[in-house]
């Protein structure tokens, strides 16, 4: 078939169009594949960003929780004798002497033992009932034993607690004074805010000066004289907790 000039021109134009379309398709397909790949990478990056943002959002509440726990711990440990004060015995000697001066007793000996680890025991009162088993047997309605259990609830709870360890130093204190002064001295130790407990007390003359003649007649009334008193005092301490570095970038 013989083509004239016009047919040849039309055919040439068609071939050119086909070549352009093929070239366009060849160029567009890789671009589409690249766009799909980029979208996948973008989705992954957005997921990573969301994960990082979630962690960032959790930092502030976590920081607040840490600071709250630290503040609560500081509050709980504020009752303990400071570690530095136990190491510097002169500080304890000083306030013991202040108590003695305020209550008109004389300190004759102060001995501090070496600091060691010791148990911070709980001290509590446990109610007792004579013949409790018989009481229980007679309590047909259970009302009486319910009251007994309520009376014992606090001591039962404390008895079940774990005894924690702390730093412990013991002080042997010997004083001389009148009954009122000795009582007030011990009360001052009891009332101070730190964890200082009187473990034992030995009074040489529990009458504080009562004197009788050979016939048993009272020459001097009880409480009019002085007595030597020995006591052992326990001082509890803990190491100071370092403040957590929650302000770091």
PDB file of N, CA and C in Angstrom, residues 26-131:
ATOM      1  N   UNK A  26       6.645   5.838  31.097  1.00  0.00           N
ATOM      2  CA  UNK A  26       7.908   5.337  31.627  1.00  0.00           C
ATOM      3  C   UNK A  26       8.480   6.233  32.709  1.00  0.00           C
ATOM      4  N   UNK A  27       8.233   7.541  32.568  1.00  0.00           N
ATOM      5  CA  UNK A  27       8.724   8.477  33.577  1.00  0.00           C
ATOM      6  C   UNK A  27       7.818   8.526  34.819  1.00  0.00           C
ATOM      7  N   UNK A  28       6.499   8.459  34.581  1.00  0.00           N
ATOM      8  CA  UNK A  28       5.536   8.591  35.680  1.00  0.00           C
ATOM      9  C   UNK A  28       5.564   7.397  36.613  1.00  0.00           C
ATOM     10  N   UNK A  29       5.693   6.173  36.095  1.00  0.00           N
ATOM     11  CA  UNK A  29       5.652   4.977  36.930  1.00  0.00           C
ATOM     12  C   UNK A  29       6.724   4.997  38.033  1.00  0.00           C
ATOM     13  N   UNK A  30       8.006   5.295  37.685  1.00  0.00           N
ATOM     14  CA  UNK A  30       8.994   5.374  38.779  1.00  0.00           C
ATOM     15  C   UNK A  30       8.645   6.451  39.784  1.00  0.00           C
ATOM     16  N   UNK A  31       8.091   7.576  39.286  1.00  0.00           N
ATOM     17  CA  UNK A  31       7.714   8.642  40.205  1.00  0.00           C
ATOM     18  C   UNK A  31       6.601   8.191  41.143  1.00  0.00           C
ATOM     19  N   UNK A  32       5.635   7.468  40.620  1.00  0.00           N
ATOM     20  CA  UNK A  32       4.546   6.960  41.446  1.00  0.00           C
ATOM     21  C   UNK A  32       5.069   5.992  42.492  1.00  0.00           C
ATOM     22  N   UNK A  33       6.017   5.118  42.060  1.00  0.00           N
ATOM     23  CA  UNK A  33       6.616   4.183  43.010  1.00  0.00           C
ATOM     24  C   UNK A  33       7.370   4.939  44.104  1.00  0.00           C
ATOM     25  N   UNK A  34       8.071   6.007  43.677  1.00  0.00           N
ATOM     26  CA  UNK A  34       8.824   6.801  44.657  1.00  0.00           C
ATOM     27  C   UNK A  34       7.889   7.493  45.640  1.00  0.00           C
ATOM     28  N   UNK A  35       6.753   8.000  45.104  1.00  0.00           N
ATOM     29  CA  UNK A  35       5.774   8.666  45.975  1.00  0.00           C
ATOM     30  C   UNK A  35       5.191   7.685  46.988  1.00  0.00           C
ATOM     31  N   UNK A  36       4.891   6.463  46.527  1.00  0.00           N
ATOM     32  CA  UNK A  36       4.368   5.442  47.438  1.00  0.00           C
ATOM     33  C   UNK A  36       5.391   5.127  48.538  1.00  0.00           C
ATOM     34  N   UNK A  37       6.662   5.001  48.107  1.00  0.00           N
ATOM     35  CA  UNK A  37       7.722   4.717  49.078  1.00  0.00           C
ATOM     36  C   UNK A  37       7.859   5.862  50.070  1.00  0.00           C
ATOM     37  N   UNK A  38       7.774   7.097  49.559  1.00  0.00           N
ATOM     38  CA  UNK A  38       7.883   8.266  50.434  1.00  0.00           C
ATOM     39  C   UNK A  38       6.727   8.322  51.425  1.00  0.00           C
ATOM     40  N   UNK A  39       5.531   7.952  50.960  1.00  0.00           N
ATOM     41  CA  UNK A  39       4.370   7.939  51.856  1.00  0.00           C
ATOM     42  C   UNK A  39       4.550   6.911  52.961  1.00  0.00           C
ATOM     43  N   UNK A  40       5.136   5.764  52.620  1.00  0.00           N
ATOM     44  CA  UNK A  40       5.382   4.726  53.621  1.00  0.00           C
ATOM     45  C   UNK A  40       6.393   5.211  54.662  1.00  0.00           C
ATOM     46  N   UNK A  41       7.472   5.851  54.170  1.00  0.00           N
ATOM     47  CA  UNK A  41       8.476   6.396  55.088  1.00  0.00           C
ATOM     48  C   UNK A  41       7.860   7.482  55.952  1.00  0.00           C
ATOM     49  N   UNK A  42       7.011   8.325  55.328  1.00  0.00           N
ATOM     50  CA  UNK A  42       6.349   9.390  56.082  1.00  0.00           C
ATOM     51  C   UNK A  42       5.475   8.815  57.190  1.00  0.00           C
ATOM     52  N   UNK A  43       4.731   7.765  56.890  1.00  0.00           N
ATOM     53  CA  UNK A  43       3.870   7.131  57.893  1.00  0.00           C
ATOM     54  C   UNK A  43       4.701   6.582  59.055  1.00  0.00           C
ATOM     55  N   UNK A  44       5.849   5.969  58.711  1.00  0.00           N
ATOM     56  CA  UNK A  44       6.729   5.432  59.746  1.00  0.00           C
ATOM     57  C   UNK A  44       7.280   6.554  60.625  1.00  0.00           C
ATOM     58  N   UNK A  45       7.699   7.653  59.989  1.00  0.00           N
ATOM     59  CA  UNK A  45       8.249   8.779  60.734  1.00  0.00           C
ATOM     60  C   UNK A  45       7.188   9.424  61.625  1.00  0.00           C
ATOM     61  N   UNK A  46       5.955   9.512  61.096  1.00  0.00           N
ATOM     62  CA  UNK A  46       4.874  10.074  61.903  1.00  0.00           C
ATOM     63  C   UNK A  46       4.578   9.194  63.108  1.00  0.00           C
ATOM     64  N   UNK A  47       4.653   7.867  62.923  1.00  0.00           N
ATOM     65  CA  UNK A  47       4.451   6.942  64.043  1.00  0.00           C
ATOM     66  C   UNK A  47       5.557   7.113  65.087  1.00  0.00           C
ATOM     67  N   UNK A  48       6.800   7.241  64.593  1.00  0.00           N
ATOM     68  CA  UNK A  48       7.921   7.464  65.512  1.00  0.00           C
ATOM     69  C   UNK A  48       7.751   8.785  66.249  1.00  0.00           C
ATOM     70  N   UNK A  49       7.298   9.809  65.514  1.00  0.00           N
ATOM     71  CA  UNK A  49       7.072  11.105  66.141  1.00  0.00           C
ATOM     72  C   UNK A  49       6.014  11.009  67.230  1.00  0.00           C
ATOM     73  N   UNK A  50       4.925  10.294  66.959  1.00  0.00           N
ATOM     74  CA  UNK A  50       3.861  10.137  67.944  1.00  0.00           C
ATOM     75  C   UNK A  50       4.353   9.400  69.187  1.00  0.00           C
ATOM     76  N   UNK A  51       5.216   8.380  68.960  1.00  0.00           N
ATOM     77  CA  UNK A  51       5.769   7.635  70.094  1.00  0.00           C
ATOM     78  C   UNK A  51       6.651   8.540  70.958  1.00  0.00           C
ATOM     79  N   UNK A  52       7.480   9.341  70.292  1.00  0.00           N
ATOM     80  CA  UNK A  52       8.350  10.266  71.026  1.00  0.00           C
ATOM     81  C   UNK A  52       7.510  11.300  71.779  1.00  0.00           C
ATOM     82  N   UNK A  53       6.459  11.798  71.133  1.00  0.00           N
ATOM     83  CA  UNK A  53       5.600  12.796  71.776  1.00  0.00           C
ATOM     84  C   UNK A  53       4.898  12.208  72.997  1.00  0.00           C
ATOM     85  N   UNK A  54       4.489  10.934  72.876  1.00  0.00           N
ATOM     86  CA  UNK A  54       3.853  10.265  74.012  1.00  0.00           C
ATOM     87  C   UNK A  54       4.815  10.191  75.200  1.00  0.00           C
ATOM     88  N   UNK A  55       6.080   9.866  74.909  1.00  0.00           N
ATOM     89  CA  UNK A  55       7.086   9.811  75.976  1.00  0.00           C
ATOM     90  C   UNK A  55       7.310  11.192  76.575  1.00  0.00           C
ATOM     91  N   UNK A  56       7.358  12.215  75.688  1.00  0.00           N
ATOM     92  CA  UNK A  56       7.554  13.579  76.177  1.00  0.00           C
ATOM     93  C   UNK A  56       6.391  14.006  77.067  1.00  0.00           C
ATOM     94  N   UNK A  57       5.166  13.672  76.631  1.00  0.00           N
ATOM     95  CA  UNK A  57       3.986  14.031  77.417  1.00  0.00           C
ATOM     96  C   UNK A  57       3.992  13.352  78.786  1.00  0.00           C
ATOM     97  N   UNK A  58       4.646  12.174  78.873  1.00  0.00           N
ATOM     98  CA  UNK A  58       4.683  11.454  80.146  1.00  0.00           C
ATOM     99  C   UNK A  58       5.775  11.930  81.084  1.00  0.00           C
ATOM    100  N   UNK A  59       6.689  12.776  80.595  1.00  0.00           N
ATOM    101  CA  UNK A  59       7.814  13.216  81.416  1.00  0.00           C
ATOM    102  C   UNK A  59       7.347  14.120  82.556  1.00  0.00           C
ATOM    103  N   UNK A  60       6.454  15.067  82.259  1.00  0.00           N
ATOM    104  CA  UNK A  60       6.008  16.008  83.287  1.00  0.00           C
ATOM    105  C   UNK A  60       5.286  15.308  84.439  1.00  0.00           C
ATOM    106  N   UNK A  61       4.284  14.443  84.170  1.00  0.00           N
ATOM    107  CA  UNK A  61       3.652  13.724  85.289  1.00  0.00           C
ATOM    108  C   UNK A  61       4.640  12.857  86.067  1.00  0.00           C
ATOM    109  N   UNK A  62       5.574  12.206  85.335  1.00  0.00           N
ATOM    110  CA  UNK A  62       6.563  11.364  86.008  1.00  0.00           C
ATOM    111  C   UNK A  62       7.474  12.210  86.889  1.00  0.00           C
ATOM    112  N   UNK A  63       7.883  13.375  86.371  1.00  0.00           N
ATOM    113  CA  UNK A  63       8.722  14.284  87.157  1.00  0.00           C
ATOM    114  C   UNK A  63       7.987  14.729  88.414  1.00  0.00           C
ATOM    115  N   UNK A  64       6.705  15.060  88.265  1.00  0.00           N
ATOM    116  CA  UNK A  64       5.917  15.481  89.429  1.00  0.00           C
ATOM    117  C   UNK A  64       5.799  14.353  90.453  1.00  0.00           C
ATOM    118  N   UNK A  65       5.599  13.116  89.971  1.00  0.00           N
ATOM    119  CA  UNK A  65       5.509  11.964  90.879  1.00  0.00           C
ATOM    120  C   UNK A  65       6.816  11.774  91.647  1.00  0.00           C
ATOM    121  N   UNK A  66       7.939  11.902  90.926  1.00  0.00           N
ATOM    122  CA  UNK A  66       9.255  11.738  91.573  1.00  0.00           C
ATOM    123  C   UNK A  66       9.454  12.810  92.637  1.00  0.00           C
ATOM    124  N   UNK A  67       9.130  14.056  92.297  1.00  0.00           N
ATOM    125  CA  UNK A  67       9.300  15.152  93.258  1.00  0.00           C
ATOM    126  C   UNK A  67       8.369  14.989  94.457  1.00  0.00           C
ATOM    127  N   UNK A  68       7.150  14.495  94.223  1.00  0.00           N
ATOM    128  CA  UNK A  68       6.211  14.277  95.332  1.00  0.00           C
ATOM    129  C   UNK A  68       6.711  13.177  96.271  1.00  0.00           C
ATOM    130  N   UNK A  69       7.244  12.092  95.679  1.00  0.00           N
ATOM    131  CA  UNK A  69       7.781  10.998  96.491  1.00  0.00           C
ATOM    132  C   UNK A  69       8.976  11.488  97.299  1.00  0.00           C
ATOM    133  N   UNK A  70       9.826  12.280  96.676  1.00  0.00           N
ATOM    134  CA  UNK A  70      10.999  12.831  97.381  1.00  0.00           C
ATOM    135  C   UNK A  70      10.559  13.716  98.554  1.00  0.00           C
ATOM    136  N   UNK A  71       9.568  14.581  98.305  1.00  0.00           N
ATOM    137  CA  UNK A  71       9.096  15.467  99.370  1.00  0.00           C
ATOM    138  C   UNK A  71       8.474  14.669 100.513  1.00  0.00           C
ATOM    139  N   UNK A  72       7.710  13.628 100.188  1.00  0.00           N
ATOM    140  CA  UNK A  72       7.091  12.799 101.220  1.00  0.00           C
ATOM    141  C   UNK A  72       8.154  12.044 102.021  1.00  0.00           C
ATOM    142  N   UNK A  73       9.190  11.569 101.322  1.00  0.00           N
ATOM    143  CA  UNK A  73      10.284  10.871 102.004  1.00  0.00           C
ATOM    144  C   UNK A  73      11.018  11.817 102.942  1.00  0.00           C
ATOM    145  N   UNK A  74      11.275  13.046 102.482  1.00  0.00           N
ATOM    146  CA  UNK A  74      11.926  14.038 103.342  1.00  0.00           C
ATOM    147  C   UNK A  74      11.102  14.300 104.593  1.00  0.00           C
ATOM    148  N   UNK A  75       9.776  14.339 104.410  1.00  0.00           N
ATOM    149  CA  UNK A  75       8.895  14.578 105.546  1.00  0.00           C
ATOM    150  C   UNK A  75       8.952  13.421 106.536  1.00  0.00           C
ATOM    151  N   UNK A  76       8.952  12.178 106.009  1.00  0.00           N
ATOM    152  CA  UNK A  76       8.980  11.001 106.877  1.00  0.00           C
ATOM    153  C   UNK A  76      10.295  10.894 107.634  1.00  0.00           C
ATOM    154  N   UNK A  77      11.403  11.253 106.984  1.00  0.00           N
ATOM    155  CA  UNK A  77      12.713  11.106 107.615  1.00  0.00           C
ATOM    156  C   UNK A  77      13.092  12.302 108.478  1.00  0.00           C
ATOM    157  N   UNK A  78      12.257  13.350 108.466  1.00  0.00           N
ATOM    158  CA  UNK A  78      12.598  14.540 109.254  1.00  0.00           C
ATOM    159  C   UNK A  78      12.558  14.267 110.755  1.00  0.00           C
ATOM    160  N   UNK A  79      11.851  13.210 111.171  1.00  0.00           N
ATOM    161  CA  UNK A  79      11.768  12.878 112.592  1.00  0.00           C
ATOM    162  C   UNK A  79      13.030  12.190 113.106  1.00  0.00           C
ATOM    163  N   UNK A  80      13.850  11.680 112.198  1.00  0.00           N
ATOM    164  CA  UNK A  80      15.062  10.988 112.622  1.00  0.00           C
ATOM    165  C   UNK A  80      16.150  11.990 113.001  1.00  0.00           C
ATOM    166  N   UNK A  81      17.004  11.557 113.930  1.00  0.00           N
ATOM    167  CA  UNK A  81      18.162  12.372 114.290  1.00  0.00           C
ATOM    168  C   UNK A  81      19.072  12.474 113.069  1.00  0.00           C
ATOM    169  N   UNK A  82      19.543  13.671 112.770  1.00  0.00           N
ATOM    170  CA  UNK A  82      20.369  13.835 111.582  1.00  0.00           C
ATOM    171  C   UNK A  82      21.660  13.035 111.725  1.00  0.00           C
ATOM    172  N   UNK A  83      22.114  12.523 110.599  1.00  0.00           N
ATOM    173  CA  UNK A  83      23.325  11.694 110.578  1.00  0.00           C
ATOM    174  C   UNK A  83      24.519  12.482 111.108  1.00  0.00           C
ATOM    175  N   UNK A  84      24.620  13.746 110.714  1.00  0.00           N
ATOM    176  CA  UNK A  84      25.749  14.574 111.156  1.00  0.00           C
ATOM    177  C   UNK A  84      25.719  14.791 112.662  1.00  0.00           C
ATOM    178  N   UNK A  85      24.518  14.914 113.226  1.00  0.00           N
ATOM    179  CA  UNK A  85      24.413  15.160 114.665  1.00  0.00           C
ATOM    180  C   UNK A  85      24.899  13.945 115.465  1.00  0.00           C
ATOM    181  N   UNK A  86      24.586  12.736 114.970  1.00  0.00           N
ATOM    182  CA  UNK A  86      25.048  11.537 115.668  1.00  0.00           C
ATOM    183  C   UNK A  86      26.571  11.421 115.580  1.00  0.00           C
ATOM    184  N   UNK A  87      27.126  11.784 114.428  1.00  0.00           N
ATOM    185  CA  UNK A  87      28.578  11.709 114.275  1.00  0.00           C
ATOM    186  C   UNK A  87      29.274  12.739 115.152  1.00  0.00           C
ATOM    187  N   UNK A  88      28.668  13.937 115.271  1.00  0.00           N
ATOM    188  CA  UNK A  88      29.243  14.970 116.132  1.00  0.00           C
ATOM    189  C   UNK A  88      28.585  14.846 117.505  1.00  0.00           C
ATOM    190  N   UNK A  89      29.176  14.083 118.375  1.00  0.00           N
ATOM    191  CA  UNK A  89      28.557  13.819 119.683  1.00  0.00           C
ATOM    192  C   UNK A  89      28.415  15.090 120.508  1.00  0.00           C
ATOM    193  N   UNK A  90      29.188  16.112 120.181  1.00  0.00           N
ATOM    194  CA  UNK A  90      29.094  17.362 120.943  1.00  0.00           C
ATOM    195  C   UNK A  90      27.705  17.975 120.818  1.00  0.00           C
ATOM    196  N   UNK A  91      27.045  17.771 119.652  1.00  0.00           N
ATOM    197  CA  UNK A  91      25.689  18.303 119.476  1.00  0.00           C
ATOM    198  C   UNK A  91      24.712  17.640 120.437  1.00  0.00           C
ATOM    199  N   UNK A  92      24.824  16.303 120.565  1.00  0.00           N
ATOM    200  CA  UNK A  92      23.930  15.569 121.477  1.00  0.00           C
ATOM    201  C   UNK A  92      24.267  15.919 122.920  1.00  0.00           C
ATOM    202  N   UNK A  93      25.554  16.010 123.227  1.00  0.00           N
ATOM    203  CA  UNK A  93      25.957  16.411 124.578  1.00  0.00           C
ATOM    204  C   UNK A  93      25.346  17.757 124.947  1.00  0.00           C
ATOM    205  N   UNK A  94      25.309  18.652 123.956  1.00  0.00           N
ATOM    206  CA  UNK A  94      24.815  19.998 124.214  1.00  0.00           C
ATOM    207  C   UNK A  94      23.336  19.999 124.568  1.00  0.00           C
ATOM    208  N   UNK A  95      22.499  19.310 123.762  1.00  0.00           N
ATOM    209  CA  UNK A  95      21.074  19.399 124.092  1.00  0.00           C
ATOM    210  C   UNK A  95      20.714  18.530 125.290  1.00  0.00           C
ATOM    211  N   UNK A  96      21.499  17.476 125.573  1.00  0.00           N
ATOM    212  CA  UNK A  96      21.285  16.734 126.820  1.00  0.00           C
ATOM    213  C   UNK A  96      21.582  17.633 128.014  1.00  0.00           C
ATOM    214  N   UNK A  97      22.645  18.436 127.891  1.00  0.00           N
ATOM    215  CA  UNK A  97      22.992  19.353 128.971  1.00  0.00           C
ATOM    216  C   UNK A  97      21.932  20.428 129.136  1.00  0.00           C
ATOM    217  N   UNK A  98      21.349  20.867 128.013  1.00  0.00           N
ATOM    218  CA  UNK A  98      20.272  21.854 128.090  1.00  0.00           C
ATOM    219  C   UNK A  98      19.071  21.286 128.835  1.00  0.00           C
ATOM    220  N   UNK A  99      18.719  20.033 128.537  1.00  0.00           N
ATOM    221  CA  UNK A  99      17.613  19.385 129.255  1.00  0.00           C
ATOM    222  C   UNK A  99      17.927  19.288 130.749  1.00  0.00           C
ATOM    223  N   UNK A 100      19.171  18.945 131.044  1.00  0.00           N
ATOM    224  CA  UNK A 100      19.566  18.813 132.455  1.00  0.00           C
ATOM    225  C   UNK A 100      19.469  20.154 133.171  1.00  0.00           C
ATOM    226  N   UNK A 101      19.954  21.227 132.543  1.00  0.00           N
ATOM    227  CA  UNK A 101      19.917  22.557 133.167  1.00  0.00           C
ATOM    228  C   UNK A 101      18.486  23.024 133.374  1.00  0.00           C
ATOM    229  N   UNK A 102      17.628  22.761 132.375  1.00  0.00           N
ATOM    230  CA  UNK A 102      16.240  23.208 132.468  1.00  0.00           C
ATOM    231  C   UNK A 102      15.473  22.492 133.570  1.00  0.00           C
ATOM    232  N   UNK A 103      15.898  21.266 133.908  1.00  0.00           N
ATOM    233  CA  UNK A 103      15.146  20.452 134.871  1.00  0.00           C
ATOM    234  C   UNK A 103      15.919  20.187 136.163  1.00  0.00           C
ATOM    235  N   UNK A 104      16.970  20.945 136.383  1.00  0.00           N
ATOM    236  CA  UNK A 104      17.718  20.938 137.660  1.00  0.00           C
ATOM    237  C   UNK A 104      18.245  19.551 138.026  1.00  0.00           C
ATOM    238  N   UNK A 105      18.808  18.854 137.045  1.00  0.00           N
ATOM    239  CA  UNK A 105      19.508  17.607 137.331  1.00  0.00           C
ATOM    240  C   UNK A 105      20.944  17.758 136.849  1.00  0.00           C
ATOM    241  N   UNK A 106      21.821  16.924 137.414  1.00  0.00           N
ATOM    242  CA  UNK A 106      23.234  16.998 137.055  1.00  0.00           C
ATOM    243  C   UNK A 106      23.636  15.740 136.294  1.00  0.00           C
ATOM    244  N   UNK A 107      24.234  15.937 135.122  1.00  0.00           N
ATOM    245  CA  UNK A 107      24.726  14.804 134.342  1.00  0.00           C
ATOM    246  C   UNK A 107      26.105  14.411 134.858  1.00  0.00           C
ATOM    247  N   UNK A 108      26.241  13.138 135.188  1.00  0.00           N
ATOM    248  CA  UNK A 108      27.536  12.651 135.684  1.00  0.00           C
ATOM    249  C   UNK A 108      28.275  11.802 134.659  1.00  0.00           C
ATOM    250  N   UNK A 109      27.550  11.308 133.638  1.00  0.00           N
ATOM    251  CA  UNK A 109      28.222  10.493 132.614  1.00  0.00           C
ATOM    252  C   UNK A 109      27.404  10.508 131.333  1.00  0.00           C
ATOM    253  N   UNK A 110      28.135  10.615 130.205  1.00  0.00           N
ATOM    254  CA  UNK A 110      27.521  10.500 128.878  1.00  0.00           C
ATOM    255  C   UNK A 110      28.432   9.635 128.026  1.00  0.00           C
ATOM    256  N   UNK A 111      27.963   8.474 127.636  1.00  0.00           N
ATOM    257  CA  UNK A 111      28.747   7.575 126.778  1.00  0.00           C
ATOM    258  C   UNK A 111      27.922   7.206 125.550  1.00  0.00           C
ATOM    259  N   UNK A 112      28.486   7.428 124.371  1.00  0.00           N
ATOM    260  CA  UNK A 112      27.800   7.107 123.120  1.00  0.00           C
ATOM    261  C   UNK A 112      28.452   5.894 122.472  1.00  0.00           C
ATOM    262  N   UNK A 113      27.649   4.911 122.103  1.00  0.00           N
ATOM    263  CA  UNK A 113      28.184   3.721 121.439  1.00  0.00           C
ATOM    264  C   UNK A 113      28.446   4.024 119.970  1.00  0.00           C
ATOM    265  N   UNK A 114      29.152   3.113 119.319  1.00  0.00           N
ATOM    266  CA  UNK A 114      29.422   3.260 117.892  1.00  0.00           C
ATOM    267  C   UNK A 114      28.123   3.153 117.094  1.00  0.00           C
ATOM    268  N   UNK A 115      28.051   3.920 116.010  1.00  0.00           N
ATOM    269  CA  UNK A 115      26.886   3.880 115.131  1.00  0.00           C
ATOM    270  C   UNK A 115      26.830   2.535 114.409  1.00  0.00           C
ATOM    271  N   UNK A 116      25.655   1.923 114.393  1.00  0.00           N
ATOM    272  CA  UNK A 116      25.502   0.615 113.754  1.00  0.00           C
ATOM    273  C   UNK A 116      24.102   0.524 113.152  1.00  0.00           C
ATOM    274  N   UNK A 117      23.848  -0.558 112.438  1.00  0.00           N
ATOM    275  CA  UNK A 117      22.518  -0.791 111.889  1.00  0.00           C
ATOM    276  C   UNK A 117      21.645  -1.444 112.945  1.00  0.00           C
ATOM    277  N   UNK A 118      20.418  -0.966 113.081  1.00  0.00           N
ATOM    278  CA  UNK A 118      19.525  -1.521 114.095  1.00  0.00           C
ATOM    279  C   UNK A 118      18.082  -1.443 113.661  1.00  0.00           C
ATOM    280  N   UNK A 119      17.240  -2.214 114.317  1.00  0.00           N
ATOM    281  CA  UNK A 119      15.816  -2.267 113.970  1.00  0.00           C
ATOM    282  C   UNK A 119      15.067  -1.133 114.649  1.00  0.00           C
ATOM    283  N   UNK A 120      14.205  -0.470 113.865  1.00  0.00           N
ATOM    284  CA  UNK A 120      13.320   0.558 114.414  1.00  0.00           C
ATOM    285  C   UNK A 120      11.997  -0.110 114.791  1.00  0.00           C
ATOM    286  N   UNK A 121      11.929  -0.622 116.010  1.00  0.00           N
ATOM    287  CA  UNK A 121      10.759  -1.384 116.439  1.00  0.00           C
ATOM    288  C   UNK A 121       9.551  -0.481 116.686  1.00  0.00           C
ATOM    289  N   UNK A 122       8.387  -1.081 116.597  1.00  0.00           N
ATOM    290  CA  UNK A 122       7.146  -0.374 116.907  1.00  0.00           C
ATOM    291  C   UNK A 122       6.804  -0.593 118.376  1.00  0.00           C
ATOM    292  N   UNK A 123       6.372   0.475 119.026  1.00  0.00           N
ATOM    293  CA  UNK A 123       5.944   0.364 120.414  1.00  0.00           C
ATOM    294  C   UNK A 123       4.439   0.643 120.466  1.00  0.00           C
ATOM    295  N   UNK A 124       3.702  -0.298 121.017  1.00  0.00           N
ATOM    296  CA  UNK A 124       2.253  -0.145 121.030  1.00  0.00           C
ATOM    297  C   UNK A 124       1.680  -0.953 122.195  1.00  0.00           C
ATOM    298  N   UNK A 125       0.452  -0.601 122.552  1.00  0.00           N
ATOM    299  CA  UNK A 125      -0.241  -1.273 123.646  1.00  0.00           C
ATOM    300  C   UNK A 125      -1.224  -2.289 123.077  1.00  0.00           C
ATOM    301  N   UNK A 126      -1.150  -3.506 123.586  1.00  0.00           N
ATOM    302  CA  UNK A 126      -2.080  -4.557 123.168  1.00  0.00           C
ATOM    303  C   UNK A 126      -3.049  -4.855 124.310  1.00  0.00           C
ATOM    304  N   UNK A 127      -4.340  -4.582 124.130  1.00  0.00           N
ATOM    305  CA  UNK A 127      -5.318  -4.865 125.192  1.00  0.00           C
ATOM    306  C   UNK A 127      -5.389  -6.372 125.466  1.00  0.00           C
ATOM    307  N   UNK A 128      -5.547  -6.722 126.724  1.00  0.00           N
ATOM    308  CA  UNK A 128      -5.700  -8.135 127.099  1.00  0.00           C
ATOM    309  C   UNK A 128      -7.005  -8.306 127.882  1.00  0.00           C
ATOM    310  N   UNK A 129      -7.590  -9.479 127.719  1.00  0.00           N
ATOM    311  CA  UNK A 129      -8.848  -9.786 128.396  1.00  0.00           C
ATOM    312  C   UNK A 129      -8.675 -11.102 129.145  1.00  0.00           C
ATOM    313  N   UNK A 130      -8.938 -11.058 130.476  1.00  0.00           N
ATOM    314  CA  UNK A 130      -8.804 -12.259 131.295  1.00  0.00           C
ATOM    315  C   UNK A 130      -9.855 -13.283 130.864  1.00  0.00           C
ATOM    316  N   UNK A 131      -9.388 -14.523 130.615  1.00  0.00           N
ATOM    317  CA  UNK A 131     -10.312 -15.575 130.212  1.00  0.00           C
ATOM    318  C   UNK A 131     -10.970 -15.282 128.877  1.00  0.00           C
TER     319      UNK A 131
END
